[in-house]
Each structure stands twice: as structure tokens, then as C-alpha cells.
């Protein structure tokens, strides 16, 4: 197909009218901020105007920050949230795809976690099952990691791809993982970066607008959301995360996307590695049919739901089996290798990563200059390894941002050397920290030691991280079922 086919122009206006209210309309940005600050409901036109002003950068960063904080503190009604999401989705071009891909276009998104690398193996696994995955992803937000940052630890990987390039990659490989851009959900690019540095990440309408704005612009048929809860998630309790999940499923369905959500625990890190390049290594293990059980469980569960949603599996368990098969037979790994090359990685680098030894992989991703192991201070069974202190220490060592656009050190990270349920003796190493500059401090060591919870009990097998699944009714797109696993 021609590169321009099916790529529509930016921004239809509110309620589908052909033009958004112009910047010259009567809406005043300070009035909109004041209204939200005082807890009033915004008119549709006011929300569109705000998003347009963000997109065109006619609003100062200070004003955007004030508006984000007002929304964070005062919230939005479901109607306002839907309008905000539509406005973000159409702030740039909306993707369209060949008719024969209808029903095959799927995606997954997470609300953000620590060690959450699921997208890296899942996108190619879905593509290996015949789906098309035009994944628009994000960077680290607050203490949580971001898929784009992880992928950028691979030399040469280009997260910036035009809609035309995405089309070509999807035709050839079946999946791509890209960033928001001037062309694609530009409003989210601006808001996302400012939320990260203004303590406005954990806002239900802002998360909904950010995630579903990207997904609606992708023009996918089916979406599964990994909604995290726990001490290292944006929402600590199952109840609050469930509210977010319901909002996401409801808005997603109203946007015409068959949307499901899975509530998963985020007290401890997902998998055994945290930090950008270390997480790429662990993703490669998952793509080889190996790696930590909790990571594989999430990849197969989320993928299984999507295969069922888009009709490529007769049930969620059948879908999960299909995903497990492409992880085990190497086809997901081949697809990942093809995606790396399609997104700018040299063939030899992609080979070393996908078919090389562990040492070759480390040569490509480069080890941090220093590593230090911390040891257990007494004997006991590991009850929990809390992710939040680990993420905070790594953030301080340069793995995350404190300012917009800041350079991050992809090599900073941590490897867990023990797992929940395991018995350890005093002096056993339990975590290895990879760092460069700044160096690991005594305060960091103390904070990290606080993450390991040991008790004098019998060893046990860790439970599933999946707590609950919220499914849409496939035919009507309405939220009708709450399935508890
Ligand atoms: N991922 C996003 O893209 N946006 C959020 O707000 C949270 C997670």
C-alpha cells in the first residue's frame, strides 16, 4: 500500500466535528486552570482548548504544570476523562491500516512498575502469532521504568518512527515499539514529560488520557491493560487500582477498542532484574523460553487474553498456550531480532543479542563499571523484596529522570540473587547493584537492606502475581464481566 494511504489528518474536534475549537476561541487558559483548581467541571470546549494549547506549545510549561496539578488534586468526571482522552488521541495523526489487518491489530500497556519488561517479549510473541502490534510506548515515569528507555539501551535502536515507517515495519515484521512524536500523540509527549517532573503521575484521568490517547491513535481493535497495584505501583491497593482499571476499560470500550484489564501485584519487582539494559537481558531469556516464572506468566496471560479477544484463540488459556509455544520454539525471538533491525540496530548487534552468548550480550549492552553485592544480615525465609526502595536507589544512581529530557544511565540496575519463599543464611548475597557515577552510598545500602524482609518460617513457593481480570463483553464492547482468578 502507499505510504500515505490510511493516515488521517490531525484533530477532529469535539464530538467528532471536523474542526477543533481554534486557538482564537473565547477560552482563556488561566480561566480553565482556575476552574479546575476550584473543582469545577470543565466544558468539552475547554478541555479541547487545553490539549490544543499543549500540542501547539502556546501554553507555558508553568501553566501546563498548574493545570496538571489541578487535575491531579480535583480529578475529572468520566465524561471529562473521555473528552480529554479523545483530544489527546487526535492531537496528531491517527493511524489507519489495510483492511485485511482489521481485527488483528492489538496492543498491551501497563500502568507502570519496577522490572516490568513485559512489552519487550510480548510484542514480538504476538506478532509471531499473526497479530499486528503498533505499540506506542512510554519512558520511565516517576520511579517506574519505561519500555522506550529499556530499548534505547540497545545501540542503534530508534524509538522515533514516522507513521509511514511504522506501516512498513508492521508489514515486514508484525510489530514495532515507538515513542510519541510531533506527529503521533504530541500532546501526550508534552504532558508525559511534565507529569514525570511535577509529581502528577498518579492521577486517574491523566493516566487514562495518556494510555488510551496513545492506544486510540494506534487504531487497534483489542487492548489489554496491565494495571499494577501494591507498594511500588501508582495505586497501592487492589480497590484503587480496580477503579483505575474500570475507568480504562470503560473509556477504551467507548473509544471502540475491545479493552480488558488484568490487575497484577507490584510489591516486589517483576522478574529478577531491574534497570534498563539488565531488563533487556532478562527479556531475551524470556524470548528463549527461559527466565523468571512471574515474567513468563504475565507475558502468556496478557498475550492469551489478546489472542482470544482478536479471535486467534478459542479461549484465554488456549491463547496463553499459543504464546508459550512461540516463546519456546524461537519464533518470538526471531521476530524480536527482525524488529531490532527494522528499527535501526545493525545486523551484527542484533545477532549478538539474540543468538550470542551471555558475554556477547554484555559486550553489546555494556556492564556498568562497578558492581556490589549486599548480603543478608540474618538467616530467614524471604517474605518479600520490596521494589520501591530498590527503584528509588537506582533512580538516584542515574537510572531515572528528575528533569525533563535528562540523560539516563542505562547500565545502572540491580539483580536479585534470591527469590521470595527462599531460605537464606546470614552473609548470603541477595542483591547485586550495578552503578557508575554517582557511587553507591551508605544511605543507599541502608535503604536497600530495608527492601529485604526475612522471617523465621518454612520456605514456600511464591504465588501468582495476577489477582483479577476485567473483561469486556466481546460483542458490544461494554464492560459486563468481572472475572476473578
Ligand atoms: N503509561 C503511560 O503511558 N501513561 C501513564 O500515565 C502511565 C503509564
Short mmCIF file of C-alpha atoms and ligand atoms in Angstrom, two decimals:
data_model
loop_
_atom_site.label_atom_id
_atom_site.label_comp_id
_atom_site.label_asym_id
_atom_site.label_seq_id
_atom_site.Cartn_x
_atom_site.Cartn_y
_atom_site.Cartn_z
CA UNK A 1 0.00 0.00 0.00
CA UNK A 2 1.15 3.56 -0.50
CA UNK A 3 2.77 5.19 2.48
CA UNK A 4 0.12 7.86 2.84
CA UNK A 5 -2.81 5.52 2.50
CA UNK A 6 -5.00 5.45 5.53
CA UNK A 7 -3.18 8.08 7.54
CA UNK A 8 -5.69 10.70 8.51
CA UNK A 9 -5.10 14.30 9.37
CA UNK A 10 -4.90 15.64 12.90
CA UNK A 11 -7.53 16.59 15.34
CA UNK A 12 -11.19 16.28 14.58
CA UNK A 13 -12.94 18.50 17.05
CA UNK A 14 -15.21 17.71 19.97
CA UNK A 15 -17.95 15.16 19.46
CA UNK A 16 -16.47 14.33 16.07
CA UNK A 17 -16.97 17.74 14.43
CA UNK A 18 -14.46 18.32 11.67
CA UNK A 19 -12.51 21.10 13.34
CA UNK A 20 -11.39 21.60 16.91
CA UNK A 21 -12.12 24.98 18.53
CA UNK A 22 -9.42 27.30 17.31
CA UNK A 23 -6.82 28.92 19.49
CA UNK A 24 -8.66 32.19 18.88
CA UNK A 25 -11.81 30.95 20.59
CA UNK A 26 -13.07 32.62 23.77
CA UNK A 27 -11.49 30.09 26.10
CA UNK A 28 -8.83 31.59 28.36
CA UNK A 29 -6.18 29.22 29.73
CA UNK A 30 -5.90 30.95 33.16
CA UNK A 31 -9.72 30.67 33.46
CA UNK A 32 -9.60 26.96 32.64
CA UNK A 33 -6.85 26.42 35.24
CA UNK A 34 -8.81 28.45 37.81
CA UNK A 35 -11.99 26.49 37.12
CA UNK A 36 -10.28 23.13 37.62
CA UNK A 37 -8.34 24.44 40.62
CA UNK A 38 -11.71 25.28 42.24
CA UNK A 39 -13.04 21.80 41.49
CA UNK A 40 -15.48 22.73 38.71
CA UNK A 41 -16.35 20.54 35.78
CA UNK A 42 -14.77 21.69 32.52
CA UNK A 43 -16.74 22.15 29.32
CA UNK A 44 -15.81 19.97 26.37
CA UNK A 45 -14.53 23.03 24.51
CA UNK A 46 -12.27 23.98 27.42
CA UNK A 47 -10.63 20.56 27.52
CA UNK A 48 -10.05 20.58 23.76
CA UNK A 49 -8.60 24.06 24.02
CA UNK A 50 -6.22 22.99 26.80
CA UNK A 51 -4.97 19.99 24.79
CA UNK A 52 -4.55 22.09 21.66
CA UNK A 53 -2.59 24.71 23.55
CA UNK A 54 -0.35 21.95 24.92
CA UNK A 55 0.15 20.47 21.45
CA UNK A 56 0.95 23.81 19.82
CA UNK A 57 3.08 24.86 22.79
CA UNK A 58 1.11 28.09 23.10
CA UNK A 59 0.82 27.37 26.80
CA UNK A 60 3.77 27.95 29.13
CA UNK A 61 5.21 24.95 30.98
CA UNK A 62 4.23 26.64 34.25
CA UNK A 63 0.61 26.82 33.10
CA UNK A 64 0.66 23.19 31.99
CA UNK A 65 2.14 22.16 35.33
CA UNK A 66 -0.54 24.14 37.18
CA UNK A 67 -3.29 22.53 35.13
CA UNK A 68 -1.84 19.06 35.68
CA UNK A 69 -1.72 19.67 39.43
CA UNK A 70 -5.31 20.98 39.41
CA UNK A 71 -6.45 17.82 37.60
CA UNK A 72 -4.35 15.67 39.96
CA UNK A 73 -5.95 17.26 43.03
CA UNK A 74 -9.52 17.83 41.81
CA UNK A 75 -9.97 14.88 39.44
CA UNK A 76 -12.23 14.70 36.41
CA UNK A 77 -15.63 13.17 35.81
CA UNK A 78 -15.85 10.14 33.48
CA UNK A 79 -17.22 12.47 30.76
CA UNK A 80 -14.34 14.91 31.14
CA UNK A 81 -11.88 11.99 31.09
CA UNK A 82 -13.35 10.67 27.85
CA UNK A 83 -13.09 14.12 26.21
CA UNK A 84 -9.51 14.52 27.45
CA UNK A 85 -8.59 11.11 26.02
CA UNK A 86 -10.17 11.88 22.63
CA UNK A 87 -8.39 15.21 22.48
CA UNK A 88 -5.01 13.63 23.30
CA UNK A 89 -5.58 10.79 20.80
CA UNK A 90 -6.29 13.20 17.97
CA UNK A 91 -3.65 15.79 18.85
CA UNK A 92 -1.59 14.31 15.99
CA UNK A 93 -2.22 11.90 13.16
CA UNK A 94 -4.41 8.90 13.75
CA UNK A 95 -3.07 5.72 12.21
CA UNK A 96 -5.09 3.69 9.74
CA UNK A 97 -4.27 0.29 8.41
CA UNK A 98 -5.01 -2.00 5.46
CA UNK A 99 -8.47 -3.51 5.57
CA UNK A 100 -7.04 -7.05 5.74
CA UNK A 101 -5.46 -6.25 9.12
CA UNK A 102 -8.83 -5.47 10.67
CA UNK A 103 -9.22 -7.43 13.88
CA UNK A 104 -5.53 -8.35 14.01
CA UNK A 105 -4.31 -5.04 15.43
CA UNK A 106 -3.70 -5.46 19.13
CA UNK A 107 -1.64 -3.92 21.89
CA UNK A 108 -0.81 -4.10 25.58
CA UNK A 109 0.06 -1.32 28.00
CA UNK A 110 0.99 -1.24 31.66
CA UNK A 111 0.29 1.44 34.24
CA UNK A 112 3.95 1.20 35.26
CA UNK A 113 6.02 -0.96 37.52
CA UNK A 114 9.51 -1.90 38.61
CA UNK A 115 11.27 -4.52 36.48
CA UNK A 116 8.23 -4.52 34.19
CA UNK A 117 9.70 -5.59 30.87
CA UNK A 118 6.63 -7.49 29.59
CA UNK A 119 6.25 -5.45 26.39
CA UNK A 120 9.67 -6.48 25.08
CA UNK A 121 8.86 -10.20 24.77
CA UNK A 122 5.09 -9.79 24.34
CA UNK A 123 5.02 -7.56 21.23
CA UNK A 124 7.16 -9.98 19.14
CA UNK A 125 5.34 -13.01 20.61
CA UNK A 126 2.01 -11.58 19.44
CA UNK A 127 3.46 -10.78 16.03
CA UNK A 128 4.78 -14.35 15.82
CA UNK A 129 1.17 -15.48 16.40
CA UNK A 130 0.00 -13.45 13.39
CA UNK A 131 -1.08 -10.22 15.10
CA UNK A 132 -0.04 -6.68 14.16
CA UNK A 133 1.29 -4.66 17.10
CA UNK A 134 1.88 -0.91 16.53
CA UNK A 135 2.99 -0.26 20.11
CA UNK A 136 3.34 3.40 21.12
CA UNK A 137 5.11 3.21 24.44
CA UNK A 138 6.48 5.46 27.17
CA UNK A 139 9.62 6.35 29.07
CA UNK A 140 10.21 5.93 32.79
CA UNK A 141 7.59 7.78 34.79
CA UNK A 142 8.35 8.62 38.44
CA UNK A 143 10.13 5.63 39.96
CA UNK A 144 8.70 3.23 37.36
CA UNK A 145 10.64 2.09 34.31
CA UNK A 146 9.71 2.74 30.66
CA UNK A 147 9.82 0.43 27.66
CA UNK A 148 11.44 3.08 25.44
CA UNK A 149 14.31 3.62 27.88
CA UNK A 150 14.92 -0.13 28.05
CA UNK A 151 15.02 -0.45 24.26
CA UNK A 152 17.32 2.54 23.94
CA UNK A 153 19.96 0.62 25.88
CA UNK A 154 20.37 -1.41 22.64
CA UNK A 155 22.89 0.52 20.49
CA UNK A 156 21.23 1.91 17.38
CA UNK A 157 17.61 1.26 18.38
CA UNK A 158 15.43 4.12 17.12
CA UNK A 159 12.20 4.67 19.03
CA UNK A 160 11.28 7.56 16.77
CA UNK A 161 9.44 6.23 13.70
CA UNK A 162 7.01 8.02 11.41
CA UNK A 163 3.58 6.54 10.76
CA UNK A 164 4.81 5.52 7.31
CA UNK A 165 7.80 3.71 8.80
CA UNK A 166 5.53 2.01 11.31
CA UNK A 167 3.42 0.75 8.43
CA UNK A 168 6.47 -0.69 6.69
CA UNK A 169 7.75 -2.36 9.87
CA UNK A 170 4.36 -3.86 10.59
CA UNK A 171 4.12 -5.20 7.05
CA UNK A 172 7.56 -6.81 7.29
CA UNK A 173 7.91 -7.80 10.96
CA UNK A 174 4.46 -7.55 12.52
CA UNK A 175 5.40 -5.33 15.48
CA UNK A 176 7.17 -2.11 16.33
CA UNK A 177 7.72 -0.21 19.57
CA UNK A 178 7.86 3.56 19.12
CA UNK A 179 7.55 6.83 21.00
CA UNK A 180 5.04 9.62 20.84
CA UNK A 181 6.23 12.31 18.44
CA UNK A 182 5.32 15.62 16.84
CA UNK A 183 3.18 13.54 14.51
CA UNK A 184 1.81 10.89 16.86
CA UNK A 185 0.01 11.87 20.09
CA UNK A 186 2.18 15.00 20.52
CA UNK A 187 0.03 16.18 23.44
CA UNK A 188 0.96 13.04 25.39
CA UNK A 189 4.64 13.58 24.66
CA UNK A 190 4.48 17.00 26.33
CA UNK A 191 2.16 16.04 29.19
CA UNK A 192 4.01 12.79 29.93
CA UNK A 193 7.37 14.52 30.34
CA UNK A 194 5.89 17.27 32.53
CA UNK A 195 3.91 14.86 34.71
CA UNK A 196 7.13 12.99 35.39
CA UNK A 197 8.72 16.06 37.00
CA UNK A 198 5.69 17.71 38.64
CA UNK A 199 4.51 14.88 40.94
CA UNK A 200 1.31 14.49 38.88
CA UNK A 201 1.81 10.95 37.62
CA UNK A 202 -0.73 9.19 39.86
CA UNK A 203 -3.90 10.79 38.55
CA UNK A 204 -6.69 8.57 37.22
CA UNK A 205 -7.84 10.91 34.40
CA UNK A 206 -4.25 11.74 33.40
CA UNK A 207 -3.25 8.07 33.29
CA UNK A 208 -6.41 7.22 31.35
CA UNK A 209 -5.85 10.05 28.85
CA UNK A 210 -2.19 9.19 28.45
CA UNK A 211 -2.55 5.44 27.95
CA UNK A 212 -5.75 5.41 25.94
CA UNK A 213 -4.83 8.54 23.97
CA UNK A 214 -1.88 6.59 22.57
CA UNK A 215 -3.91 3.44 22.01
CA UNK A 216 -6.80 5.23 20.28
CA UNK A 217 -4.30 6.93 17.93
CA UNK A 218 -2.95 3.47 17.05
CA UNK A 219 -6.42 2.44 15.78
CA UNK A 220 -6.18 -1.03 17.29
CA UNK A 221 -9.07 -3.47 17.72
CA UNK A 222 -8.10 -5.04 21.02
CA UNK A 223 -6.14 -3.90 24.03
CA UNK A 224 -5.12 -5.50 27.29
CA UNK A 225 -4.03 -3.34 30.20
CA UNK A 226 -1.76 -4.48 32.99
CA UNK A 227 -2.97 -2.42 35.94
CA UNK A 228 -0.48 -2.69 38.78
CA UNK A 229 -1.29 -2.39 42.45
CA UNK A 230 0.91 -2.53 45.52
CA UNK A 231 3.58 -0.53 47.27
CA UNK A 232 5.62 0.09 44.08
CA UNK A 233 2.61 0.80 41.82
CA UNK A 234 0.95 4.13 41.12
CA UNK A 235 -2.05 2.79 43.06
CA UNK A 236 -1.25 0.94 46.30
CA UNK A 237 -4.45 -1.01 46.92
CA UNK A 238 -6.39 -3.50 44.84
CA UNK A 239 -9.52 -1.36 45.30
CA UNK A 240 -7.95 1.86 43.99
CA UNK A 241 -6.29 0.00 41.09
CA UNK A 242 -9.62 -1.60 40.29
CA UNK A 243 -11.20 1.85 39.97
CA UNK A 244 -8.46 2.80 37.52
CA UNK A 245 -8.95 -0.47 35.62
CA UNK A 246 -12.71 0.12 35.37
CA UNK A 247 -12.10 3.66 34.07
CA UNK A 248 -9.62 2.36 31.50
CA UNK A 249 -11.87 -0.48 30.33
CA UNK A 250 -14.89 1.81 30.16
CA UNK A 251 -13.17 4.64 28.25
CA UNK A 252 -11.36 2.14 25.99
CA UNK A 253 -14.65 0.48 25.12
CA UNK A 254 -16.30 3.85 24.42
CA UNK A 255 -13.45 4.57 22.02
CA UNK A 256 -14.34 1.38 20.14
CA UNK A 257 -11.43 -0.71 21.39
CA UNK A 258 -12.18 -4.14 22.87
CA UNK A 259 -10.40 -3.46 26.18
CA UNK A 260 -9.57 -5.86 29.00
CA UNK A 261 -7.56 -5.24 32.16
CA UNK A 262 -5.57 -7.53 34.40
CA UNK A 263 -4.79 -6.42 37.95
CA UNK A 264 -1.32 -7.59 38.94
CA UNK A 265 0.70 -7.27 42.14
CA UNK A 266 3.59 -4.82 42.24
CA UNK A 267 5.13 -5.03 45.69
CA UNK A 268 8.28 -6.79 44.55
CA UNK A 269 10.00 -6.30 41.18
CA UNK A 270 8.79 -8.30 38.20
CA UNK A 271 11.48 -10.83 37.37
CA UNK A 272 14.97 -10.70 38.86
CA UNK A 273 16.44 -7.71 37.07
CA UNK A 274 15.69 -4.01 37.33
CA UNK A 275 17.34 -1.30 35.22
CA UNK A 276 17.26 -0.70 31.53
CA UNK A 277 19.98 -2.85 29.95
CA UNK A 278 19.65 -5.60 32.58
CA UNK A 279 15.96 -5.82 31.73
CA UNK A 280 16.76 -6.27 28.05
CA UNK A 281 18.92 -9.26 29.03
CA UNK A 282 16.09 -10.77 31.05
CA UNK A 283 13.63 -10.17 28.20
CA UNK A 284 15.93 -12.12 25.88
CA UNK A 285 15.85 -15.03 28.33
CA UNK A 286 12.05 -14.92 28.30
CA UNK A 287 12.15 -14.89 24.48
CA UNK A 288 14.26 -18.06 24.65
CA UNK A 289 11.57 -19.80 26.72
CA UNK A 290 13.60 -19.31 29.91
CA UNK A 291 13.78 -16.62 32.55
CA UNK A 292 11.75 -15.91 35.68
CA UNK A 293 8.38 -17.61 36.08
CA UNK A 294 6.47 -14.45 37.03
CA UNK A 295 7.57 -12.67 33.85
CA UNK A 296 6.60 -15.62 31.66
CA UNK A 297 3.27 -15.89 33.48
CA UNK A 298 2.41 -12.25 32.70
CA UNK A 299 3.56 -12.48 29.09
CA UNK A 300 1.49 -15.60 28.43
CA UNK A 301 -1.56 -14.39 30.39
CA UNK A 302 -1.75 -10.95 28.76
CA UNK A 303 -0.94 -12.38 25.34
CA UNK A 304 -3.51 -15.14 25.80
CA UNK A 305 -6.23 -12.60 26.54
CA UNK A 306 -5.35 -10.62 23.41
CA UNK A 307 -5.30 -13.68 21.16
CA UNK A 308 -8.72 -14.61 22.49
CA UNK A 309 -10.02 -11.02 22.15
CA UNK A 310 -8.98 -10.83 18.49
CA UNK A 311 -10.31 -14.28 17.66
CA UNK A 312 -7.00 -16.06 17.13
CA UNK A 313 -7.62 -18.36 20.12
CA UNK A 314 -10.82 -20.02 21.28
CA UNK A 315 -10.18 -19.18 24.93
CA UNK A 316 -7.74 -17.27 27.12
CA UNK A 317 -5.90 -20.47 28.19
CA UNK A 318 -5.57 -21.55 24.54
CA UNK A 319 -4.17 -18.11 23.75
CA UNK A 320 -1.68 -18.42 26.62
CA UNK A 321 -0.54 -21.82 25.31
CA UNK A 322 -0.02 -20.33 21.86
CA UNK A 323 2.14 -17.52 23.31
CA UNK A 324 4.15 -20.07 25.34
CA UNK A 325 4.76 -22.05 22.15
CA UNK A 326 6.23 -19.11 20.22
CA UNK A 327 8.46 -18.30 23.20
CA UNK A 328 9.68 -21.91 23.34
CA UNK A 329 10.17 -22.53 19.61
CA UNK A 330 12.25 -19.40 18.96
CA UNK A 331 9.79 -17.68 16.63
CA UNK A 332 9.15 -14.79 19.06
CA UNK A 333 12.92 -14.30 19.41
CA UNK A 334 13.35 -14.23 15.60
CA UNK A 335 10.61 -11.61 15.40
CA UNK A 336 12.31 -9.54 18.11
CA UNK A 337 15.58 -9.72 16.16
CA UNK A 338 13.79 -8.60 12.99
CA UNK A 339 12.16 -5.72 14.92
CA UNK A 340 15.54 -4.59 16.27
CA UNK A 341 16.95 -4.48 12.74
CA UNK A 342 13.88 -2.78 11.32
CA UNK A 343 14.27 -0.09 13.99
CA UNK A 344 17.87 0.71 13.22
CA UNK A 345 20.00 -1.90 15.03
CA UNK A 346 22.93 -3.27 12.98
CA UNK A 347 22.57 -6.91 11.94
CA UNK A 348 25.67 -7.99 13.90
CA UNK A 349 24.45 -6.28 17.08
CA UNK A 350 21.03 -7.92 16.74
CA UNK A 351 22.74 -11.29 16.18
CA UNK A 352 24.99 -10.91 19.23
CA UNK A 353 21.94 -10.07 21.37
CA UNK A 354 19.54 -12.67 20.03
CA UNK A 355 21.89 -15.55 19.19
CA UNK A 356 25.05 -14.70 21.16
CA UNK A 357 26.40 -15.90 24.47
CA UNK A 358 25.71 -14.06 27.73
CA UNK A 359 29.16 -12.46 27.41
CA UNK A 360 28.44 -11.26 23.86
CA UNK A 361 25.19 -9.78 25.12
CA UNK A 362 27.02 -7.93 27.86
CA UNK A 363 29.56 -6.67 25.32
CA UNK A 364 26.73 -5.09 23.34
CA UNK A 365 24.82 -3.67 26.29
CA UNK A 366 27.96 -2.90 28.33
CA UNK A 367 28.28 -3.65 32.01
CA UNK A 368 28.36 -0.78 34.50
CA UNK A 369 31.87 -0.02 35.76
CA UNK A 370 31.09 -1.15 39.34
CA UNK A 371 29.06 -3.92 40.90
CA UNK A 372 28.48 -4.52 44.58
CA UNK A 373 26.67 -7.37 46.28
CA UNK A 374 24.80 -6.81 49.54
CA UNK A 375 24.44 -9.73 51.93
CA UNK A 376 21.60 -10.90 54.18
CA UNK A 377 22.10 -9.60 57.70
CA UNK A 378 20.50 -12.60 59.34
CA UNK A 379 19.09 -16.00 58.48
CA UNK A 380 15.48 -16.44 57.41
CA UNK A 381 12.97 -17.09 54.64
CA UNK A 382 12.45 -14.28 52.14
CA UNK A 383 8.92 -12.95 52.70
CA UNK A 384 9.20 -10.00 50.35
CA UNK A 385 11.73 -7.98 48.37
CA UNK A 386 10.20 -4.52 48.17
CA UNK A 387 10.59 -2.91 44.77
CA UNK A 388 10.09 0.73 45.78
CA UNK A 389 13.33 1.25 47.76
CA UNK A 390 15.27 -0.56 45.04
CA UNK A 391 13.72 1.66 42.34
CA UNK A 392 14.36 4.81 44.38
CA UNK A 393 18.02 3.96 44.93
CA UNK A 394 18.51 3.12 41.24
CA UNK A 395 16.74 6.35 40.27
CA UNK A 396 19.23 8.27 42.43
CA UNK A 397 22.11 6.38 40.79
CA UNK A 398 21.00 7.70 37.39
CA UNK A 399 18.54 5.09 36.08
CA UNK A 400 15.64 7.61 36.02
CA UNK A 401 14.99 11.31 35.41
CA UNK A 402 14.45 14.21 37.78
CA UNK A 403 14.29 16.76 34.95
CA UNK A 404 12.60 16.70 31.58
CA UNK A 405 14.82 15.29 28.82
CA UNK A 406 17.60 14.33 31.25
CA UNK A 407 20.18 11.74 30.12
CA UNK A 408 19.87 8.46 32.00
CA UNK A 409 22.46 5.74 32.56
CA UNK A 410 21.07 2.56 31.01
CA UNK A 411 23.70 0.41 32.70
CA UNK A 412 22.57 1.25 36.26
CA UNK A 413 20.49 -1.58 37.68
CA UNK A 414 20.05 -4.40 40.15
CA UNK A 415 19.99 -8.18 40.00
CA UNK A 416 18.08 -10.09 42.65
CA UNK A 417 20.10 -13.12 43.71
CA UNK A 418 17.39 -14.69 45.89
CA UNK A 419 13.66 -15.09 45.45
CA UNK A 420 10.57 -14.83 47.60
CA UNK A 421 9.99 -18.02 49.58
CA UNK A 422 13.67 -19.00 49.57
CA UNK A 423 15.64 -19.71 52.75
CA UNK A 424 18.84 -17.63 53.08
CA UNK A 425 21.69 -17.71 55.58
CA UNK A 426 23.35 -14.75 57.23
CA UNK A 427 26.02 -13.45 54.81
CA UNK A 428 24.40 -14.83 51.62
CA UNK A 429 24.48 -12.24 48.80
CA UNK A 430 20.91 -11.25 47.94
CA UNK A 431 21.24 -8.31 45.51
CA UNK A 432 23.90 -7.08 43.09
CA UNK A 433 23.85 -3.35 42.29
CA UNK A 434 25.36 -2.08 39.03
CA UNK A 435 26.42 1.56 39.25
CA UNK A 436 28.87 4.13 37.92
CA UNK A 437 28.65 7.77 38.88
CA UNK A 438 27.31 8.59 41.46
CA UNK A 439 28.66 5.80 43.60
CA UNK A 440 26.56 3.66 45.93
CA UNK A 441 26.40 5.46 49.31
CA UNK A 442 25.89 4.15 52.84
CA UNK A 443 22.39 5.64 52.81
CA UNK A 444 21.68 3.68 49.60
CA UNK A 445 22.96 0.49 51.25
CA UNK A 446 20.70 1.07 54.27
CA UNK A 447 17.67 1.75 52.08
CA UNK A 448 18.35 -1.36 50.03
CA UNK A 449 18.72 -3.54 53.14
CA UNK A 450 15.25 -2.31 54.17
CA UNK A 451 13.83 -3.90 51.00
CA UNK A 452 14.66 -7.46 52.07
CA UNK A 453 12.13 -8.89 54.52
CA UNK A 454 13.22 -12.11 56.19
CA UNK A 455 11.24 -14.15 58.70
CA UNK A 456 11.91 -17.35 60.51
CA UNK A 457 9.43 -19.56 58.63
CA UNK A 458 9.46 -22.55 56.30
CA UNK A 459 10.41 -21.95 52.64
CA UNK A 460 7.39 -21.59 50.35
CA UNK A 461 6.51 -21.34 46.65
CA UNK A 462 5.68 -17.75 45.60
CA UNK A 463 2.08 -17.19 44.47
CA UNK A 464 0.80 -15.77 41.19
CA UNK A 465 1.10 -12.01 40.57
CA UNK A 466 -2.23 -12.00 38.73
CA UNK A 467 -5.05 -11.00 41.09
CA UNK A 468 -8.03 -10.23 38.90
CA UNK A 469 -9.14 -9.93 35.27
CA UNK A 470 -11.71 -7.45 33.99
CA UNK A 471 -13.12 -8.45 30.65
CA UNK A 472 -15.22 -6.51 28.18
CA UNK A 473 -18.19 -8.12 26.55
CA UNK A 474 -16.66 -9.03 23.19
CA UNK A 475 -19.66 -8.27 21.03
CA UNK A 476 -20.99 -4.99 22.41
CA UNK A 477 -17.75 -3.59 23.73
CA UNK A 478 -19.43 -2.83 27.05
CA UNK A 479 -17.94 -3.74 30.39
CA UNK A 480 -20.08 -6.57 31.66
CA UNK A 481 -17.93 -9.09 33.38
CA UNK A 482 -15.50 -9.10 36.18
CA UNK A 483 -13.64 -12.37 36.25
CA UNK A 484 -11.70 -13.26 39.36
CA UNK A 485 -8.86 -15.73 39.02
N1 LIG B 1 1.88 4.64 30.95
C1 LIG B 1 1.51 5.72 30.21
O1 LIG B 1 1.68 5.74 29.01
N2 LIG B 1 0.95 6.75 30.85
C2 LIG B 1 0.74 6.77 32.15
O2 LIG B 1 0.22 7.73 32.65
C3 LIG B 1 1.12 5.65 32.92
C4 LIG B 1 1.71 4.59 32.29
#
